[in-house]
XYZ file of C-alpha atoms in Angstrom:
591
model
C -26.393 -16.677 -21.483
C -24.819 -13.283 -22.228
C -21.313 -13.152 -23.695
C -18.910 -10.197 -23.401
C -15.801 -10.479 -25.590
C -12.792 -8.366 -24.591
C -10.258 -7.793 -27.391
C -7.086 -5.701 -27.395
C -5.382 -3.459 -29.904
C -2.106 -1.591 -30.568
C 0.039 -3.489 -28.014
C -0.258 -6.617 -25.886
C -0.064 -6.382 -22.089
C -2.349 -3.352 -22.138
C -4.473 -4.429 -19.164
C -7.209 -6.516 -20.804
C -7.114 -8.952 -17.869
C -7.780 -6.282 -15.234
C -10.483 -4.662 -17.415
C -12.204 -8.028 -18.050
C -12.062 -8.785 -14.296
C -13.413 -5.316 -13.457
C -16.328 -5.641 -15.906
C -17.137 -8.994 -14.289
C -16.886 -7.415 -10.832
C -19.324 -4.571 -11.492
C -21.812 -7.004 -13.077
C -21.432 -9.377 -10.113
C -22.120 -6.443 -7.783
C -25.502 -6.116 -9.533
C -26.358 -9.628 -8.354
C -25.526 -11.437 -11.618
C -23.599 -14.718 -11.686
C -20.423 -14.231 -13.736
C -17.879 -16.641 -15.205
C -14.742 -15.918 -17.251
C -12.767 -17.566 -20.054
C -9.248 -16.622 -21.183
C -8.191 -17.448 -24.746
C -4.468 -17.608 -25.476
C -3.558 -17.901 -29.164
C -0.235 -19.711 -28.573
C 0.185 -23.351 -29.595
C 1.262 -24.613 -26.140
C -1.389 -26.900 -24.625
C -1.124 -25.012 -21.322
C 1.141 -22.534 -19.545
C 2.927 -25.236 -17.508
C 6.217 -25.304 -19.415
C 6.678 -21.516 -19.791
C 9.514 -19.571 -18.236
C 7.980 -16.804 -16.080
C 9.801 -14.306 -18.330
C 7.585 -15.386 -21.259
C 4.100 -14.713 -19.909
C 4.551 -14.019 -16.196
C 3.770 -16.573 -13.517
C 2.001 -19.870 -14.086
C -1.248 -19.859 -12.081
C -2.479 -23.200 -10.683
C -6.184 -24.030 -10.296
C -7.975 -26.441 -7.934
C -8.112 -29.160 -10.607
C -4.357 -28.876 -11.281
C -4.704 -26.793 -14.452
C -1.567 -24.710 -15.152
C -2.941 -21.547 -16.724
C -2.338 -17.913 -17.632
C -1.991 -15.441 -14.745
C -5.164 -13.602 -15.896
C -7.218 -16.472 -14.471
C -5.698 -15.509 -11.120
C -7.058 -11.980 -11.617
C -10.527 -13.386 -12.376
C -10.462 -15.575 -9.254
C -9.312 -12.720 -6.995
C -11.670 -10.066 -8.383
C -14.763 -12.262 -8.732
C -14.045 -14.659 -5.827
C -14.778 -17.703 -8.019
C -13.102 -21.087 -8.625
C -12.212 -21.796 -12.257
C -11.127 -25.000 -14.031
C -8.418 -25.747 -16.596
C -10.967 -25.549 -19.437
C -11.547 -21.856 -18.638
C -8.163 -21.312 -20.313
C -8.438 -22.073 -24.027
C -5.314 -22.222 -26.226
C -4.758 -22.845 -29.937
C -2.971 -26.050 -28.874
C -6.023 -27.377 -26.997
C -8.384 -26.599 -29.906
C -6.159 -28.184 -32.565
C -5.524 -31.203 -30.323
C -9.269 -31.804 -29.853
C -9.998 -31.391 -33.595
C -7.094 -33.684 -34.611
C -8.261 -36.330 -32.090
C -11.768 -36.166 -33.596
C -10.318 -36.496 -37.103
C -8.295 -39.583 -36.050
C -11.444 -41.148 -34.564
C -13.237 -40.593 -37.874
C -15.800 -38.130 -36.518
C -15.665 -36.011 -39.695
C -16.599 -38.942 -41.969
C -13.993 -38.406 -44.648
C -14.448 -34.635 -44.977
C -11.524 -32.255 -45.492
C -10.818 -30.809 -42.041
C -10.246 -27.045 -42.290
C -9.818 -23.955 -40.103
C -13.277 -22.813 -41.243
C -15.613 -24.445 -40.294
C -14.011 -27.147 -38.123
C -11.601 -25.151 -35.949
C -13.987 -22.183 -35.641
C -16.896 -24.480 -34.724
C -14.758 -26.213 -32.091
C -13.938 -22.801 -30.539
C -17.629 -21.819 -30.388
C -18.679 -25.174 -28.911
C -15.912 -24.957 -26.267
C -16.981 -21.440 -25.231
C -20.711 -22.315 -25.075
C -20.054 -25.483 -23.068
C -17.599 -23.874 -20.622
C -19.762 -20.765 -20.047
C -22.473 -22.957 -18.491
C -20.232 -24.582 -15.869
C -20.750 -23.230 -12.353
C -17.827 -21.366 -10.772
C -19.438 -20.696 -7.373
C -19.836 -23.136 -4.496
C -23.625 -23.288 -4.961
C -23.443 -25.050 -8.352
C -25.762 -22.559 -10.117
C -25.217 -21.888 -13.832
C -23.681 -18.447 -14.605
C -25.667 -15.746 -16.430
C -22.795 -13.747 -17.952
C -19.530 -14.992 -19.468
C -16.628 -12.567 -19.926
C -14.231 -13.834 -22.623
C -10.781 -12.297 -22.925
C -8.959 -12.849 -26.212
C -5.202 -12.644 -25.602
C -2.731 -10.935 -27.917
C -3.535 -8.092 -30.306
C -6.123 -7.788 -33.091
C -4.368 -8.494 -36.393
C -1.996 -11.178 -35.064
C -1.842 -14.167 -37.408
C -2.347 -16.653 -34.546
C -5.565 -15.054 -33.260
C -7.316 -14.953 -36.667
C -9.270 -18.241 -36.222
C -10.617 -16.942 -32.880
C -11.711 -13.592 -34.348
C -13.449 -15.449 -37.201
C -15.106 -17.824 -34.698
C -16.551 -14.869 -32.756
C -17.644 -13.140 -35.987
C -19.828 -16.188 -36.642
C -20.703 -16.549 -32.947
C -22.351 -13.096 -32.712
C -25.012 -14.241 -35.202
C -25.380 -17.693 -33.670
C -26.253 -16.355 -30.183
C -28.049 -13.211 -31.504
C -27.035 -9.574 -31.108
C -28.773 -9.031 -27.742
C -26.637 -11.780 -26.142
C -23.198 -10.745 -27.396
C -21.153 -7.586 -27.123
C -17.529 -6.647 -27.793
C -15.305 -4.433 -25.637
C -12.135 -3.293 -27.412
C -9.219 -2.161 -25.234
C -6.837 0.184 -27.003
C -3.858 2.410 -26.205
C -3.974 6.207 -26.447
C -0.305 7.228 -26.292
C 0.802 10.683 -25.170
C 4.257 11.473 -26.585
C 6.314 13.589 -24.199
C 7.468 15.897 -27.016
C 3.964 17.272 -27.735
C 2.016 16.152 -24.641
C -0.947 15.530 -26.926
C -3.105 12.384 -26.727
C -2.911 10.517 -30.039
C -5.982 8.641 -31.281
C -4.604 7.302 -34.583
C -3.426 3.900 -33.149
C -6.944 3.361 -31.760
C -8.587 4.352 -35.057
C -6.369 1.888 -36.959
C -6.969 -0.881 -34.439
C -10.759 -0.464 -34.566
C -10.701 -0.271 -38.365
C -8.811 -3.572 -38.464
C -11.248 -5.197 -36.037
C -14.256 -4.016 -38.047
C -12.598 -5.242 -41.230
C -12.527 -8.706 -39.623
C -16.262 -8.531 -38.940
C -16.466 -7.452 -35.271
C -17.771 -4.019 -34.367
C -16.854 -2.843 -30.843
C -19.708 -1.744 -28.556
C -17.392 -0.115 -26.025
C -13.905 1.245 -26.714
C -11.835 1.344 -23.541
C -8.887 3.680 -23.903
C -5.811 2.999 -21.794
C -3.926 6.226 -21.177
C -1.579 7.693 -18.593
C -3.857 10.639 -17.735
C -7.657 11.111 -18.107
C -8.868 11.241 -21.721
C -9.470 14.757 -23.060
C -12.913 15.558 -24.466
C -11.490 16.345 -27.912
C -9.751 12.954 -28.078
C -12.933 11.211 -26.952
C -15.004 12.951 -29.651
C -12.424 12.135 -32.310
C -12.452 8.422 -31.393
C -16.253 8.479 -31.378
C -16.385 10.076 -34.837
C -13.809 7.838 -36.546
C -14.712 4.575 -34.808
C -18.451 4.561 -35.394
C -19.566 4.754 -31.733
C -21.328 7.278 -29.484
C -19.097 9.426 -27.220
C -20.664 7.615 -24.206
C -19.289 4.336 -25.616
C -15.700 5.628 -25.372
C -14.493 4.793 -21.859
C -11.331 6.224 -20.329
C -9.240 3.809 -18.238
C -6.312 5.926 -17.111
C -3.535 4.833 -14.749
C -4.765 4.655 -11.127
C -3.046 4.171 -7.771
C -4.574 0.749 -7.143
C -6.258 -1.900 -9.329
C -9.163 -1.842 -6.862
C -10.093 1.536 -8.394
C -10.640 0.154 -11.922
C -14.156 -1.268 -11.257
C -15.107 2.105 -9.717
C -13.712 3.941 -12.743
C -15.840 1.838 -15.117
C -18.935 2.206 -12.938
C -18.547 6.015 -12.842
C -18.631 6.152 -16.643
C -21.900 4.245 -16.938
C -20.560 0.886 -18.143
C -23.154 -1.066 -16.126
C -26.132 0.895 -17.417
C -24.843 0.576 -21.007
C -24.340 -3.215 -20.699
C -27.727 -3.650 -19.000
C -29.437 -1.867 -21.886
C -27.342 -3.446 -24.655
C -27.655 -7.022 -23.340
C -31.110 -6.674 -21.694
C -29.657 -7.794 -18.357
C -32.178 -8.517 -15.563
C -30.903 -5.799 -13.216
C -32.557 -2.844 -11.508
C -30.124 0.062 -11.491
C -29.696 0.752 -7.791
C -26.784 1.947 -5.654
C -24.575 -1.096 -5.338
C -23.409 -1.724 -1.805
C -20.607 -4.004 -2.874
C -18.840 -1.351 -4.924
C -18.764 0.931 -1.889
C -16.725 -1.828 -0.232
C -14.260 -1.722 -3.140
C -14.081 2.053 -2.737
C -13.391 1.758 0.990
C -10.687 -0.795 0.278
C -9.033 1.456 -2.328
C -9.272 4.467 0.013
C -7.794 2.503 2.922
C -4.826 1.355 0.860
C -4.174 4.990 -0.123
C -4.334 6.227 3.499
C -1.863 3.795 5.087
C 1.024 5.530 6.860
C 3.184 2.836 8.487
C 5.525 0.921 6.183
C 6.619 -2.699 6.190
C 9.273 -4.020 3.804
C 9.581 -7.608 2.602
C 12.625 -8.938 0.727
C 11.451 -11.161 -2.141
C 14.462 -13.359 -2.914
C 13.907 -15.089 -6.255
C 15.446 -15.701 -9.663
C 12.825 -14.018 -11.892
C 12.915 -10.619 -10.191
C 13.428 -8.592 -13.398
C 9.733 -9.045 -14.276
C 7.262 -8.435 -11.450
C 4.586 -10.446 -13.361
C 6.672 -13.552 -12.557
C 5.393 -13.309 -8.976
C 1.945 -11.705 -9.499
C 0.074 -13.923 -7.016
C 2.855 -13.684 -4.415
C 2.801 -9.875 -4.638
C -1.005 -9.813 -4.413
C -0.971 -12.127 -1.368
C 1.535 -9.793 0.325
C -0.626 -6.757 -0.551
C -3.779 -8.399 0.832
C -1.981 -9.192 4.098
C -0.362 -5.746 4.378
C -3.804 -4.130 3.979
C -5.136 -6.364 6.768
C -2.358 -5.272 9.167
C -2.793 -1.600 8.164
C 0.704 -1.171 6.730
C 1.912 0.123 3.367
C 3.883 -2.620 1.653
C 7.324 -2.146 0.154
C 8.686 -5.141 -1.737
C 12.449 -5.319 -2.212
C 13.152 -7.530 -5.211
C 16.486 -9.321 -4.819
C 17.976 -11.563 -7.506
C 19.153 -14.502 -5.411
C 22.273 -14.962 -7.580
C 23.457 -11.495 -6.417
C 23.759 -12.816 -2.826
C 26.279 -15.491 -3.818
C 30.044 -15.187 -3.278
C 30.674 -15.569 -7.034
C 28.986 -12.151 -7.487
C 31.318 -10.678 -4.859
C 34.271 -11.435 -7.152
C 32.550 -10.473 -10.406
C 30.463 -7.454 -9.372
C 31.074 -6.438 -5.737
C 28.747 -3.392 -5.953
C 25.795 -5.563 -6.979
C 26.648 -8.064 -4.220
C 26.734 -5.428 -1.460
C 23.584 -3.687 -2.752
C 21.692 -7.011 -2.650
C 22.844 -7.724 0.918
C 22.011 -4.155 1.976
C 18.453 -4.619 0.641
C 18.118 -7.943 2.483
C 19.476 -6.644 5.795
C 17.237 -3.549 5.780
C 13.972 -5.477 5.258
C 11.506 -6.491 7.995
C 10.875 -9.986 6.643
C 12.150 -12.451 4.031
C 10.118 -14.393 1.453
C 11.626 -17.106 -0.758
C 9.032 -18.119 -3.392
C 8.888 -21.199 -5.618
C 11.084 -21.747 -8.658
C 12.853 -24.340 -10.795
C 16.482 -24.955 -11.731
C 19.785 -24.609 -9.901
C 20.608 -20.961 -10.705
C 20.426 -18.778 -7.597
C 19.667 -21.590 -5.133
C 22.830 -20.981 -3.071
C 21.886 -17.289 -2.792
C 18.440 -18.254 -1.537
C 20.055 -20.465 1.113
C 22.286 -17.554 2.209
C 19.134 -15.428 2.645
C 17.408 -18.212 4.631
C 20.510 -18.648 6.819
C 20.546 -14.911 7.544
C 16.816 -14.850 8.429
C 17.208 -17.883 10.717
C 20.279 -16.560 12.519
C 18.999 -12.954 12.848
C 15.533 -14.058 14.057
C 13.885 -12.287 11.085
C 10.396 -13.392 9.940
C 10.758 -15.891 7.094
C 8.312 -17.638 4.770
C 9.487 -20.256 2.280
C 7.052 -21.385 -0.419
C 7.557 -24.655 -2.349
C 11.264 -24.498 -3.349
C 11.704 -21.932 -0.540
C 10.663 -24.550 2.018
C 12.895 -27.240 0.458
C 15.924 -24.918 0.566
C 15.150 -24.005 4.204
C 15.421 -27.737 5.000
C 18.707 -27.981 3.010
C 20.152 -24.926 4.816
C 19.196 -26.349 8.242
C 20.747 -29.708 7.348
C 24.020 -28.049 6.326
C 24.339 -25.592 9.190
C 22.719 -27.334 12.172
C 23.025 -31.040 11.344
C 26.495 -30.579 9.818
C 25.683 -32.355 6.535
C 27.856 -30.167 4.330
C 26.692 -31.526 0.977
C 22.981 -31.691 1.918
C 21.005 -30.765 -1.181
C 18.067 -31.527 -3.417
C 18.582 -34.289 -5.992
C 17.243 -31.727 -8.495
C 20.513 -29.778 -8.107
C 22.993 -32.451 -6.989
C 21.946 -36.036 -7.812
C 25.195 -37.333 -6.215
C 24.615 -35.757 -2.751
C 25.317 -38.148 0.168
C 22.530 -36.397 2.136
C 19.611 -36.037 -0.319
C 17.210 -34.127 1.959
C 14.948 -33.285 -1.006
C 14.150 -36.049 -3.492
C 11.941 -36.443 -6.556
C 8.546 -37.975 -5.987
C 7.975 -41.609 -6.959
C 5.152 -40.777 -9.395
C 7.108 -38.084 -11.250
C 7.872 -39.066 -14.850
C 11.148 -37.359 -15.879
C 10.668 -38.310 -19.536
C 8.009 -35.638 -20.121
C 7.926 -32.099 -18.719
C 4.310 -30.967 -19.280
C 1.704 -31.786 -16.635
C 3.856 -34.347 -14.768
C 4.073 -32.566 -11.397
C 1.979 -32.977 -8.269
C -0.647 -30.410 -9.201
C -3.847 -28.904 -7.861
C -5.763 -28.920 -4.603
C -4.464 -31.401 -1.983
C -5.240 -31.810 1.699
C -2.664 -31.071 4.412
C -3.284 -32.487 7.913
C -1.896 -30.610 10.935
C 0.144 -32.883 13.223
C 0.741 -30.390 16.045
C -1.709 -28.501 18.245
C 0.845 -25.771 19.088
C 1.658 -24.868 15.460
C 1.631 -21.109 14.775
C 0.327 -21.652 11.258
C -2.526 -23.819 12.536
C -3.551 -20.978 14.861
C -3.413 -18.531 11.932
C -5.681 -20.857 9.936
C -8.160 -20.693 12.844
C -7.224 -23.943 14.639
C -8.555 -26.209 11.873
C -7.670 -29.928 11.595
C -6.627 -29.685 7.928
C -6.357 -27.243 5.006
C -6.885 -27.703 1.262
C -4.300 -25.793 -0.759
C -2.918 -25.847 -4.301
C 0.365 -27.582 -5.168
C 2.853 -27.484 -8.029
C 6.044 -29.445 -7.425
C 8.174 -32.358 -8.656
C 10.386 -32.769 -5.588
C 9.626 -33.311 -1.892
C 11.434 -33.381 1.453
C 12.858 -36.858 2.086
C 10.479 -38.336 4.728
C 13.115 -40.866 5.917
C 15.304 -38.079 7.338
C 12.455 -36.372 9.197
C 13.483 -37.470 12.717
C 16.986 -35.897 12.391
C 15.409 -32.452 11.914
C 12.734 -32.817 14.589
C 15.384 -33.677 17.205
C 17.068 -30.326 16.528
C 13.900 -28.176 16.587
C 12.749 -28.051 12.938
C 9.246 -29.563 13.072
C 7.137 -30.937 10.245
C 3.781 -29.741 11.586
C 1.763 -30.525 8.461
C 1.749 -33.672 6.304
C -0.384 -35.047 3.494
C -3.279 -37.441 4.150
C -1.039 -40.538 3.871
C 1.596 -38.987 6.149
C 4.262 -39.502 3.460
C 4.729 -35.932 2.218
C 6.082 -33.149 4.406
C 3.902 -30.087 3.818
C 4.667 -27.480 6.536
C 7.815 -26.740 8.576
C 8.160 -24.540 11.649
C 11.260 -23.738 13.684
C 11.394 -23.609 17.500
C 12.493 -20.401 19.271
C 12.070 -18.114 16.278
C 9.670 -15.183 15.779
C 8.258 -16.691 12.538
C 10.121 -19.295 10.484
C 7.623 -21.163 8.317
C 7.907 -23.157 5.111
C 5.017 -24.577 3.084
C 5.244 -27.073 0.216
C 1.995 -25.761 -1.329
C 1.337 -22.344 -2.898
C -0.969 -20.448 -0.520
C -0.833 -17.296 -2.685
C -3.174 -18.844 -5.267
C -6.140 -18.746 -2.874
C -5.469 -15.353 -1.260
C -8.279 -12.794 -1.672
C -8.349 -9.009 -1.069
C -10.307 -9.409 2.144
C -9.324 -13.002 2.974
C -5.521 -12.908 3.076
C -3.706 -16.225 2.938
C -2.691 -17.206 6.539
C 1.013 -18.016 5.827
C 1.462 -14.583 4.208
C -0.679 -12.906 6.868
C 1.581 -14.441 9.541
C 4.692 -13.155 7.743
C 3.289 -9.594 7.613
C 2.101 -9.728 11.237
C 5.570 -10.856 12.343
C 7.304 -8.266 10.130
C 5.119 -5.520 11.638
C 5.875 -6.845 15.161
C 2.220 -7.695 15.797
C 2.244 -11.500 15.756
C 2.765 -12.208 19.509
C -0.084 -9.842 20.507
C -2.324 -11.269 17.793
C -1.752 -14.875 18.925
C -2.159 -13.904 22.597
C -5.642 -12.567 21.804
C -6.639 -15.939 20.397
C -6.492 -14.935 16.691
C -10.108 -13.899 16.937
C -9.481 -11.216 14.330
C -8.164 -13.652 11.761
C -9.313 -12.412 8.319
C -10.842 -15.834 7.719
C -13.192 -15.153 10.647
C -13.686 -11.416 10.169
C -15.559 -11.908 6.893
C -18.359 -14.305 6.209
C -17.221 -16.503 3.374
C -20.780 -17.436 2.422
C -21.816 -14.233 0.667
C -22.210 -14.552 -3.073
C -20.804 -11.104 -3.713
C -17.372 -10.679 -5.185
C -14.901 -9.961 -2.428
C -15.506 -7.309 0.232
C -18.531 -8.816 1.943
C -18.417 -7.601 5.531
C -18.055 -3.896 6.084
C -14.504 -2.865 5.428
C -14.904 -0.245 8.086
C -14.936 -3.209 10.473
C -11.502 -4.242 9.214
C -9.740 -1.850 11.536
C -8.226 -4.732 13.511
C -8.655 -2.669 16.723
C -6.583 -4.966 18.918
C -3.785 -4.940 16.343
C -3.465 -1.186 16.148
C -2.953 -0.869 19.898
C -0.027 -3.307 20.055
């Protein structure tokens, strides 16, 4: 097993996740089997109880693990399926060591950070690296480990010390360190400054880790003089200083690393069993990046949520929209709308903000209401849903978005004026959304309906079923505490709002569709978590098709160009398997 540790310096949020994913991608394109582990030094057991403003969205895995959004990047880039143990936190490590101590496993010894915590970290990494992440069950050959935070943080010290010991345990030829650092360029002088990188590397080396590759994040390509200076002061060859400047699309990052010889360096440094040959898969990434740069037609989607000030809060949603927009050959414009701005209370307090929000909504081609928690902004979301329903605009509601679509329909069409979710109004006389029987309100962490669950289609005419390729059922990831009240189902169906998908027992309402509307769909699960660059998620793909005015023609042709069918899902390569040149969707472009 080969281990590649990715550390970061100077500032957090520098792009370690994308760089770790890209390194994995170029190694996977050489035919190697790659897995990934994300280490977060915070004391939380998992990311489940975070506000999206803290660390961005909470990503959900097949096994119900609530993890850091970087695991979403790994899954999308490498086309793998990870588990909750691929996300390691200080909380998990301390919990496991304290449990062992309580059981008496340490036989009366003093339990300390070194060696007990550091040993537990190394054992966790070695055990998790061997677990298969592909469908074939084969053990990976390379494990990319991303250490969150910044070198020098107090909370990441035990992890740095663990890897200092680890490099000797697994031997030098099986371990290498990539250090990602910032090279700022102050506007006043326009000169690239290397001092923060020098200090960061000095600190890392002082802690016992010597970087093999220094990846410099900068706004424009790294100048030769800056590269030579970093090489001289940081004890590496100039070829080991890699420039990762800002690019138009994240799909270009693997190509950027490949162009600078990262693969050949890693193959030599880690004695990887690879012949250096032109890699077909990376040409697919290049074609995908080029296609996204060449798109001319625009489609705009209004994203109506409550965490719109930080785009990381909806990373997977945005990616799913991008994947679908690429498939319909349109350039995507996302209009972020804070749902509270659509409410009448804003009209009194800040009329300009209110009218700007409504102007954004009314000028978009489609409306998306993503998941969320808490009462703030829910009325604004219902206003947006009402507008989309009345104006025959394409609409997709995800999780809370679907529940609010049901509430809005109950209020406006069924005349139940106080229809609501018991999450927001426990006293409602028409509780159309209720909490699930198994939910335990006493504890917040890990008490939701989480992970991969099966949804059975109940209707043969469902639009979403056609978009999924006419299948009997789908397996998608869930994360919710509340559900649509199944006892009131018949009231909605009589008036044209159909529950076309239910869970295996037929107790949970999973998918809604509205009669006589161009595209009005709500899903209780989160389809964005399984969207891939060349396998867009069908609910999002349907929204983009409808927004671009191509859905009726697409359905009339029997959906034979569905992205799920266009690409063979069996290939072991990471993402673009079938020729992207074939992804021209010829019958779409003529509509």
